[in-house]
Short mmCIF file of the C-alpha atoms (twelve columns), coordinates in Angstrom:
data_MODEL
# 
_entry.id   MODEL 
# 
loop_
_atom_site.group_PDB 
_atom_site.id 
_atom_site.type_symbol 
_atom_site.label_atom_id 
_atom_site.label_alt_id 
_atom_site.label_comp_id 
_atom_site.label_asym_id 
_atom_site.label_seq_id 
_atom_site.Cartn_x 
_atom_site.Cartn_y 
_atom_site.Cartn_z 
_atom_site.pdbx_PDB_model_num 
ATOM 1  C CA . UNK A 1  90.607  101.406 43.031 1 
ATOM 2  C CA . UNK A 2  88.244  102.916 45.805 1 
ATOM 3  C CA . UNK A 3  90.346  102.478 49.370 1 
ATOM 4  C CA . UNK A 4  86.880  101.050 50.814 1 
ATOM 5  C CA . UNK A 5  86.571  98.274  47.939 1 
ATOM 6  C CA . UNK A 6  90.759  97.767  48.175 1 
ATOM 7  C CA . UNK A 7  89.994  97.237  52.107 1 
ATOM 8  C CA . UNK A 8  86.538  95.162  51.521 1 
ATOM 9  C CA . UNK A 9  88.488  92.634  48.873 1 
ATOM 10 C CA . UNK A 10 91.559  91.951  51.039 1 
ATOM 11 C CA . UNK A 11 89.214  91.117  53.941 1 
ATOM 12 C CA . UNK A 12 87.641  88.444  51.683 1 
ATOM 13 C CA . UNK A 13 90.897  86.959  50.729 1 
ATOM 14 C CA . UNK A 14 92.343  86.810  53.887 1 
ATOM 15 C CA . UNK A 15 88.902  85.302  55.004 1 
ATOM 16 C CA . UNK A 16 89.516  82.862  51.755 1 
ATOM 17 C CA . UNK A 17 93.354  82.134  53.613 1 
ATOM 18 C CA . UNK A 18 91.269  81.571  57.609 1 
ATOM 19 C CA . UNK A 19 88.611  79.106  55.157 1 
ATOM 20 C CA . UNK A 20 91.355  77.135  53.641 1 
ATOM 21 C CA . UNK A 21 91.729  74.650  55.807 1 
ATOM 22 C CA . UNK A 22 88.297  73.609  57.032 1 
ATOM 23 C CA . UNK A 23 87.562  73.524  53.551 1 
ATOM 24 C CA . UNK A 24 90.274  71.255  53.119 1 
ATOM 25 C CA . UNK A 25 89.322  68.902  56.023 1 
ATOM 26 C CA . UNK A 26 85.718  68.852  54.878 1 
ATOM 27 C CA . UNK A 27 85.964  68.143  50.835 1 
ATOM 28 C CA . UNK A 28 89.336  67.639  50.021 1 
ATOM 29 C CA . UNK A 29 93.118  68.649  50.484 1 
ATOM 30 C CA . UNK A 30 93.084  70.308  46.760 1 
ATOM 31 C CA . UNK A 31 89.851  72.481  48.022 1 
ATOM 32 C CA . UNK A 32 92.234  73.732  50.285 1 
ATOM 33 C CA . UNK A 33 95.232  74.313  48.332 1 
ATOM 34 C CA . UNK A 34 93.005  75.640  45.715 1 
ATOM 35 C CA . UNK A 35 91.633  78.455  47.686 1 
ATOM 36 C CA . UNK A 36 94.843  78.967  50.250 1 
ATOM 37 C CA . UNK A 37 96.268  79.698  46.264 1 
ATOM 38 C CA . UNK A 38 93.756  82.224  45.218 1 
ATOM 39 C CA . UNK A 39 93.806  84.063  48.640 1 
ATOM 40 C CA . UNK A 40 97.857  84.088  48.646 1 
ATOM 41 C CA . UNK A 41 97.932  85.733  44.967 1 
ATOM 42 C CA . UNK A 42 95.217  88.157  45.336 1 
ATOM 43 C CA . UNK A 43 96.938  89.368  48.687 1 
ATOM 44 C CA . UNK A 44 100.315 89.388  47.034 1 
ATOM 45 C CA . UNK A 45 98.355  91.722  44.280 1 
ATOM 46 C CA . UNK A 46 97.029  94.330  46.461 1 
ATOM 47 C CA . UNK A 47 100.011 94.187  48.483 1 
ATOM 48 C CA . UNK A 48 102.547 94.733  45.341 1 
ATOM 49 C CA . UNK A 49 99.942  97.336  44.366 1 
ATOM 50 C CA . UNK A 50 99.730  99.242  47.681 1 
ATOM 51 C CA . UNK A 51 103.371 99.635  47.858 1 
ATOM 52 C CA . UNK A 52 103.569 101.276 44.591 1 
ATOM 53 C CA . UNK A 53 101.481 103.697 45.871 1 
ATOM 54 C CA . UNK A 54 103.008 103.996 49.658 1 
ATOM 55 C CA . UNK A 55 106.015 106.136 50.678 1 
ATOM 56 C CA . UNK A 56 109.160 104.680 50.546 1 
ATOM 57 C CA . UNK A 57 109.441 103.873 53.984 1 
ATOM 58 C CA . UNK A 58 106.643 101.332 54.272 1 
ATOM 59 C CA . UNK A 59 107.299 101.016 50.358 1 
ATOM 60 C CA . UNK A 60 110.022 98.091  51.298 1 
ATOM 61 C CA . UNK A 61 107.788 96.132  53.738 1 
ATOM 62 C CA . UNK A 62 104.825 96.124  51.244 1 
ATOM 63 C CA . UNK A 63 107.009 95.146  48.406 1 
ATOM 64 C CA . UNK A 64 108.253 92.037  50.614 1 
ATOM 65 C CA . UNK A 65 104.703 90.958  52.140 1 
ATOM 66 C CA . UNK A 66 103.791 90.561  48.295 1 
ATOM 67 C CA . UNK A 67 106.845 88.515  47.308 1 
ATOM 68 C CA . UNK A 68 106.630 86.284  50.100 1 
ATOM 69 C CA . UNK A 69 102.588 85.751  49.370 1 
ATOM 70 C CA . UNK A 70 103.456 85.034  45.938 1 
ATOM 71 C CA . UNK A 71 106.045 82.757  46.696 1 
ATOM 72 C CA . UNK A 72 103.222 80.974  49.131 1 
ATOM 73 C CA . UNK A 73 100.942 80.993  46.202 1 
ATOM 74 C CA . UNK A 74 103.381 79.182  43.998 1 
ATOM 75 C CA . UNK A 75 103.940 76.788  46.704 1 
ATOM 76 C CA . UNK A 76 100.371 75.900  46.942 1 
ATOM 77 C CA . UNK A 77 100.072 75.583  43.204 1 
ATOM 78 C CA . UNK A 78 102.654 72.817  42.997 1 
ATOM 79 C CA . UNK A 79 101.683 71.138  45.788 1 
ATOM 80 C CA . UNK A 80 98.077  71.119  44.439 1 
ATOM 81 C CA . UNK A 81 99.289  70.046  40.798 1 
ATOM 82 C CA . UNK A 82 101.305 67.464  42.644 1 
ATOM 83 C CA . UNK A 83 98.096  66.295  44.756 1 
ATOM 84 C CA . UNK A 84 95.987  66.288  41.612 1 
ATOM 85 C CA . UNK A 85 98.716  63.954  39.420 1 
# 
């Protein structure tokens, strides 16, 4: 992937991660969660996939960043599947 469309799509998911909340206080807690979810994982993508491209020694802190997104995204998921049962 291009470095300028990499750059462009992490800006909109972290912009999907700043939107979370209002979107949450204006619709509905699972809004929130919902998006705060799909930010998390696609940051924890291009994260895990940076690192396998970075030298090793910002290889370690990429690798982390992505496993502690996707833990957040897993979080949000049961939270929303709890909020939605």
């Amino acid at each position: 992937m291009e470095p300028r469309v990499r750059r462009a799509i992490g800006c909109g998911f972290g912009g999907a991660m700043v939107a979370a909340p209002f979107l949450a206080l204006l619709f509905d807690v699972a809004a929130g969660l919902a998006v705060m979810a799909v930010g998390l994982g696609a940051t924890a993508y291009l994260a895990a996939e940076a690192a396998r491209r970075a030298e090793p020694a910002v290889r370690r802190r990429l690798r982390a960043f992505a496993v502690v997104n996707g833990v957040l995204t897993v979080v949000c998921l049961v939270v929303l599947a709890a909020h939605l049962t």
